[in-house]
Amino acid sequence: MLTPEDTAQLAAANVTREYPNFTAHLTTSPADNPRPSDLHPAFYGAYDWHSSVHMHWLLLRTRPEAHADVLDRHLTRDNLATEAAYLLARPSFERPYGWAWLVALAAQCHGTRWADAFEPAVDAVDRLLTDWLPKATYPVRHGNHPNSAFALGLILDTGERAGLPGRTLDAVRERLRGWFADDHDAPAHWEPSGQDFLSPALTEADAMRRVFADADEFAAWLDRFLPALAAGEPCPLLDVPVVSDHSDPQIGHLLGLALSRAASLRAIANALPEGTVRERLEKAAREHLDAGLPAVESGDFTTDHWLATFAELAREHYERK
């Protein structure tokens, strides 16, 4: 298991590594061929933009004081204003996964010397959410970055501390209710897909436990959504995924699935009354966490640039009571 010092060192190495880089930038002419650090002065490292954002979050979560020089260089108001302008000029870029992680990073910086620099970035996400949510008629339910439930759940967890207005967070809750409140009999037997790092069913349930204020109301919704849990029947969502090739960039996503499921399972369990469903989820959460944690120390860049973030999420949710 990585120590906080090791995790911070891993995060710092990633956010300052410009290459290799998967730059999701639409080029419009031969002259439009900038370096990643020209486009993204704050978030040019860690292979792709969203990984850079959440690796900064991980650095702030672990040992920011040991790598303050990196944070001072990256998290300036000018750099974050440049990032905000890029987002506003390209409203579908990193929607909604990267937006959510940017809000989470701003929340993590609350109370630090980097907090004020995030004002233009949080304002940009607020404007983007305000424009997008009314048009988002249908959620994206698959187990990769565009998944709607994961991102909006993370925004609900961190948005107030980041400075998002209450009206925006209320709009997020209403959109989640509109998408998911009437869902039932989720096709859990379809999971996982071959490159999931999120569970469509569990991210939805995890988002909805943030929406329901009453544990019994949430439990009743969950019984309709995943009836196998209360019935004591087998449920594939509780089985640790098989990962045949850790070094394959897509199959390796399943390592993240073990960790993101561990976080969701534990968080859902914590939101339920005492009983057999809660016990089943707690047991499965531990099994997923034990299976996923060893992969964080692989030394393989295909997982090193992102997986430790999900280990931290799992640890946070597992320890939260």
Coordinates of C-alpha atoms in Angstrom, one line a residue:
M1 CA 0.0 0.0 0.0
L2 CA 1.4 3.4 -1.0
T3 CA 2.1 5.8 1.9
P4 CA 0.7 9.4 1.6
E5 CA 4.2 10.5 0.8
D6 CA 4.5 7.9 -2.0
T7 CA 1.1 8.9 -3.3
A8 CA 2.0 12.6 -3.3
Q9 CA 5.2 11.9 -5.1
L10 CA 3.3 9.9 -7.7
A11 CA 0.8 12.7 -8.2
A12 CA 3.5 15.4 -8.5
A13 CA 5.5 13.3 -11.0
N14 CA 2.3 12.9 -13.1
V15 CA 1.1 16.5 -13.2
T16 CA 4.6 17.7 -14.3
R17 CA 5.0 15.1 -17.0
E18 CA 4.0 16.6 -20.3
Y19 CA 4.6 13.6 -22.5
P20 CA 3.2 11.2 -23.5
N21 CA 0.0 13.2 -23.9
F22 CA -3.4 12.5 -25.2
T23 CA -4.4 16.0 -26.2
A24 CA -8.2 16.1 -26.9
H25 CA -7.9 19.3 -29.0
L26 CA -9.7 19.8 -32.3
T27 CA -7.1 21.3 -34.7
T28 CA -8.5 23.6 -37.3
S29 CA -5.4 24.4 -39.5
P30 CA -1.8 23.2 -39.9
A31 CA -0.8 26.2 -37.7
D32 CA -3.0 25.0 -34.9
N33 CA -0.6 22.6 -33.4
P34 CA 0.4 23.8 -29.9
R35 CA 2.1 22.0 -27.1
P36 CA -0.1 20.6 -24.3
S37 CA 1.4 23.2 -21.9
D38 CA 0.4 26.0 -24.3
L39 CA -3.2 24.9 -24.3
H40 CA -3.3 24.0 -20.6
P41 CA -0.8 25.8 -18.5
A42 CA -2.2 24.3 -15.3
F43 CA -3.3 20.8 -16.5
Y44 CA -0.9 19.7 -19.2
G45 CA 0.5 16.6 -17.4
A46 CA -0.6 13.1 -16.5
Y47 CA -1.4 12.1 -20.1
D48 CA -4.8 13.8 -20.4
W49 CA -6.6 16.9 -19.0
H50 CA -9.0 15.2 -16.5
S51 CA -6.2 13.0 -15.1
S52 CA -4.1 16.0 -14.5
V53 CA -7.0 17.7 -12.7
H54 CA -7.7 14.8 -10.4
M55 CA -4.0 14.1 -9.8
H56 CA -3.7 17.7 -8.6
W57 CA -6.7 16.9 -6.3
L58 CA -4.8 13.8 -5.1
L59 CA -1.7 15.9 -4.4
L60 CA -3.8 18.4 -2.3
R61 CA -5.3 15.4 -0.5
T62 CA -2.0 13.9 0.6
R63 CA 1.1 16.1 1.0
P64 CA 0.6 19.5 -0.6
E65 CA 3.2 21.2 1.6
A66 CA 5.9 18.8 0.2
H67 CA 5.1 19.9 -3.4
A68 CA 4.0 23.5 -2.9
D69 CA 6.4 24.6 -5.7
V70 CA 4.5 22.5 -8.2
L71 CA 1.1 23.8 -7.0
D72 CA 2.4 27.4 -6.9
R73 CA 3.5 27.1 -10.6
H74 CA 0.3 25.5 -11.8
L75 CA -2.5 26.9 -9.7
T76 CA -2.2 30.6 -10.5
R77 CA -5.1 32.8 -11.3
D78 CA -3.7 33.4 -14.9
N79 CA -3.3 29.7 -15.6
L80 CA -6.8 28.9 -14.3
A81 CA -8.3 31.8 -16.2
T82 CA -6.7 30.3 -19.3
E83 CA -8.2 26.9 -18.5
A84 CA -11.6 28.5 -17.9
A85 CA -11.5 30.3 -21.2
Y86 CA -10.7 27.0 -23.0
L87 CA -13.7 25.3 -21.4
L88 CA -16.1 28.1 -22.2
A89 CA -14.9 28.1 -25.8
R90 CA -15.5 24.4 -26.1
P91 CA -18.6 23.6 -24.1
S92 CA -18.5 19.8 -24.7
F93 CA -14.8 19.4 -23.7
E94 CA -14.5 17.1 -20.7
R95 CA -18.3 17.3 -20.1
P96 CA -19.2 16.3 -17.4
Y97 CA -16.3 14.3 -15.9
G98 CA -13.6 16.9 -16.2
W99 CA -15.9 19.6 -15.0
A100 CA -16.7 17.6 -11.8
W101 CA -13.1 17.0 -11.0
L102 CA -12.3 20.7 -11.5
V103 CA -15.0 21.5 -8.9
A104 CA -13.6 18.8 -6.6
L105 CA -10.1 20.3 -6.9
A106 CA -11.4 23.8 -6.2
A107 CA -13.2 22.4 -3.1
Q108 CA -10.0 20.7 -2.0
C109 CA -8.1 24.0 -2.3
H110 CA -10.7 25.8 -0.1
G111 CA -8.9 27.6 2.8
T112 CA -5.5 27.3 1.1
R113 CA -3.4 30.0 -0.7
W114 CA -4.6 28.6 -4.0
A115 CA -8.3 29.0 -3.4
D116 CA -8.8 32.4 -4.9
A117 CA -7.2 31.4 -8.2
F118 CA -10.1 29.0 -8.8
E119 CA -12.8 31.7 -9.0
P120 CA -12.7 31.9 -12.9
A121 CA -12.7 28.1 -13.3
V122 CA -15.6 27.5 -10.9
D123 CA -17.5 30.3 -12.6
A124 CA -16.9 28.7 -15.9
V125 CA -18.2 25.3 -14.7
D126 CA -21.2 27.1 -13.2
R127 CA -22.0 28.7 -16.6
L128 CA -21.5 25.4 -18.5
L129 CA -23.7 23.5 -16.1
T130 CA -26.4 26.1 -16.2
D131 CA -26.5 25.9 -20.0
W132 CA -26.2 22.1 -20.3
L133 CA -28.5 20.7 -17.6
P134 CA -31.8 21.9 -19.1
K135 CA -30.7 20.3 -22.5
A136 CA -29.5 17.0 -21.0
T137 CA -32.8 15.2 -21.7
Y138 CA -31.2 11.8 -21.2
P139 CA -28.3 10.6 -19.0
V140 CA -25.2 8.9 -20.2
R141 CA -25.3 5.5 -18.4
H142 CA -22.2 3.7 -19.6
G143 CA -19.1 3.1 -17.5
N144 CA -16.6 5.6 -18.8
H145 CA -15.9 9.3 -18.5
P146 CA -19.2 10.7 -19.9
N147 CA -21.2 8.9 -17.2
S148 CA -23.7 11.5 -16.0
A149 CA -24.4 10.1 -12.5
F150 CA -20.7 9.9 -11.3
A151 CA -20.0 13.5 -12.3
L152 CA -23.1 15.1 -10.9
G153 CA -22.7 13.1 -7.7
L154 CA -19.1 14.4 -7.3
I155 CA -20.4 17.9 -7.9
L156 CA -23.0 17.6 -5.2
D157 CA -20.3 16.4 -2.8
T158 CA -17.9 19.3 -3.5
G159 CA -19.8 22.1 -5.2
E160 CA -20.8 24.1 -2.1
R161 CA -17.2 24.2 -0.8
A162 CA -15.9 25.0 -4.2
G163 CA -18.2 28.0 -4.5
L164 CA -20.9 26.8 -6.9
P165 CA -24.2 28.7 -6.2
G166 CA -27.0 26.9 -4.4
R167 CA -29.3 27.3 -7.5
T168 CA -26.9 25.3 -9.6
L169 CA -26.6 22.5 -7.0
D170 CA -30.4 22.5 -6.8
A171 CA -30.6 22.1 -10.6
V172 CA -28.2 19.2 -10.4
R173 CA -30.4 17.5 -7.8
E174 CA -33.5 18.1 -10.0
R175 CA -31.8 16.7 -13.1
L176 CA -30.8 13.5 -11.1
R177 CA -34.4 13.1 -9.9
G178 CA -35.7 13.6 -13.4
W179 CA -33.3 11.0 -14.9
F180 CA -33.4 8.4 -12.2
A181 CA -36.2 8.6 -9.7
D182 CA -38.5 6.2 -11.6
D183 CA -35.8 3.7 -12.5
H184 CA -36.3 0.1 -11.5
D185 CA -34.9 -3.4 -12.3
A186 CA -31.5 -2.2 -13.4
P187 CA -29.9 -4.7 -15.8
A188 CA -27.0 -5.6 -13.3
H189 CA -26.3 -8.8 -15.3
W190 CA -25.0 -6.6 -18.2
E191 CA -22.1 -5.4 -16.1
P192 CA -19.3 -5.0 -16.4
S193 CA -18.5 -4.0 -20.0
G194 CA -15.0 -4.7 -21.1
Q195 CA -13.5 -1.3 -20.4
D196 CA -15.6 0.1 -17.6
F197 CA -14.0 2.0 -14.7
L198 CA -17.4 3.0 -13.4
S199 CA -20.4 0.9 -12.7
P200 CA -23.5 2.4 -14.4
A201 CA -25.9 0.9 -11.9
L202 CA -23.8 1.7 -8.8
T203 CA -22.9 5.3 -9.8
E204 CA -26.6 5.9 -10.3
A205 CA -27.5 4.5 -6.9
D206 CA -24.6 6.5 -5.4
A207 CA -25.9 9.7 -7.0
M208 CA -29.4 9.1 -5.8
R209 CA -28.4 8.5 -2.2
R210 CA -27.1 12.1 -2.3
V211 CA -30.6 13.2 -3.5
F212 CA -32.8 11.3 -1.0
A213 CA -32.6 13.0 2.4
D214 CA -34.3 10.1 4.2
A215 CA -32.6 6.7 4.5
D216 CA -35.8 4.7 4.3
E217 CA -36.9 6.6 1.2
F218 CA -33.5 5.8 -0.4
A219 CA -33.8 2.2 0.7
A220 CA -37.2 1.8 -0.9
W221 CA -35.8 3.3 -4.2
L222 CA -32.8 0.9 -4.1
D223 CA -35.2 -2.1 -3.5
R224 CA -36.9 -1.2 -6.8
F225 CA -33.7 -0.4 -8.6
L226 CA -31.7 -3.5 -7.5
P227 CA -34.3 -6.0 -6.2
A228 CA -31.8 -8.8 -6.0
L229 CA -30.1 -7.2 -3.0
A230 CA -33.1 -7.3 -0.7
A231 CA -34.2 -10.7 -2.1
G232 CA -30.8 -12.2 -1.2
E233 CA -30.3 -13.3 -4.8
P234 CA -26.9 -13.2 -6.6
C235 CA -26.0 -9.8 -8.0
P236 CA -23.0 -9.4 -10.4
L237 CA -22.4 -5.9 -9.0
L238 CA -21.0 -7.5 -5.8
D239 CA -18.5 -9.7 -7.7
V240 CA -15.0 -8.4 -8.1
P241 CA -14.2 -7.9 -11.8
V242 CA -11.7 -10.2 -13.5
V243 CA -8.8 -8.2 -15.0
S244 CA -6.9 -10.3 -17.6
D245 CA -4.2 -7.8 -18.6
H246 CA -3.3 -5.0 -16.2
S247 CA -1.1 -3.3 -18.8
D248 CA -3.8 -3.0 -21.5
P249 CA -5.1 0.6 -21.3
Q250 CA -8.7 -0.4 -21.8
I251 CA -8.9 -3.8 -20.0
G252 CA -6.9 -2.1 -17.2
H253 CA -9.9 0.2 -16.7
L254 CA -11.4 -2.7 -14.8
L255 CA -8.8 -2.1 -12.0
G256 CA -10.4 1.3 -11.5
L257 CA -13.8 -0.4 -11.6
A258 CA -12.9 -2.4 -8.5
L259 CA -11.9 0.8 -6.7
S260 CA -14.8 2.9 -7.9
R261 CA -17.2 0.1 -7.0
A262 CA -15.6 -0.1 -3.5
A263 CA -16.3 3.6 -3.0
S264 CA -19.9 3.4 -4.3
L265 CA -20.8 0.2 -2.4
R266 CA -19.5 1.6 0.9
A267 CA -21.2 5.0 0.3
I268 CA -24.5 3.4 -0.5
A269 CA -24.2 1.1 2.5
N270 CA -23.5 4.0 4.8
A271 CA -26.8 5.7 3.5
L272 CA -28.9 2.6 4.3
P273 CA -30.5 1.5 7.6
E274 CA -28.9 -1.4 9.4
G275 CA -29.9 -4.8 7.8
T276 CA -28.8 -7.5 5.4
V277 CA -28.6 -5.3 2.3
R278 CA -26.2 -3.0 4.1
E279 CA -24.1 -6.0 5.3
R280 CA -23.9 -7.4 1.7
L281 CA -22.7 -4.1 0.4
E282 CA -20.1 -3.6 3.1
K283 CA -18.7 -7.1 2.5
A284 CA -18.5 -6.5 -1.3
A285 CA -16.9 -3.1 -0.8
R286 CA -14.1 -4.6 1.3
E287 CA -13.5 -7.4 -1.3
H288 CA -13.4 -4.8 -4.2
L289 CA -11.0 -2.6 -2.2
D290 CA -8.7 -5.5 -1.4
A291 CA -8.6 -6.5 -5.0
G292 CA -8.0 -3.0 -6.4
L293 CA -5.4 -1.5 -4.1
P294 CA -2.4 -3.6 -5.1
A295 CA -2.7 -2.4 -8.7
V296 CA -1.9 1.2 -7.6
E297 CA 1.7 0.3 -7.1
S298 CA 2.2 -1.4 -10.5
G299 CA 4.8 1.1 -11.8
D300 CA 3.0 1.0 -15.2
F301 CA 2.2 4.5 -16.6
T302 CA -1.1 3.2 -18.1
T303 CA -2.4 2.9 -14.6
D304 CA -0.1 5.2 -12.7
H305 CA -1.5 8.3 -14.3
W306 CA -5.0 7.9 -12.8
L307 CA -5.6 4.8 -10.7
A308 CA -4.3 6.3 -7.3
T309 CA -7.1 8.9 -7.5
F310 CA -9.7 6.1 -7.3
A311 CA -7.8 4.4 -4.5
E312 CA -8.1 7.6 -2.5
L313 CA -11.8 7.9 -3.3
A314 CA -12.4 4.3 -2.2
R315 CA -10.4 4.9 1.0
E316 CA -12.3 8.1 1.7
H317 CA -15.7 6.5 1.3
Y318 CA -14.8 3.3 3.0
E319 CA -13.7 5.2 6.1
R320 CA -16.6 7.6 6.1
K321 CA -19.3 6.6 8.6

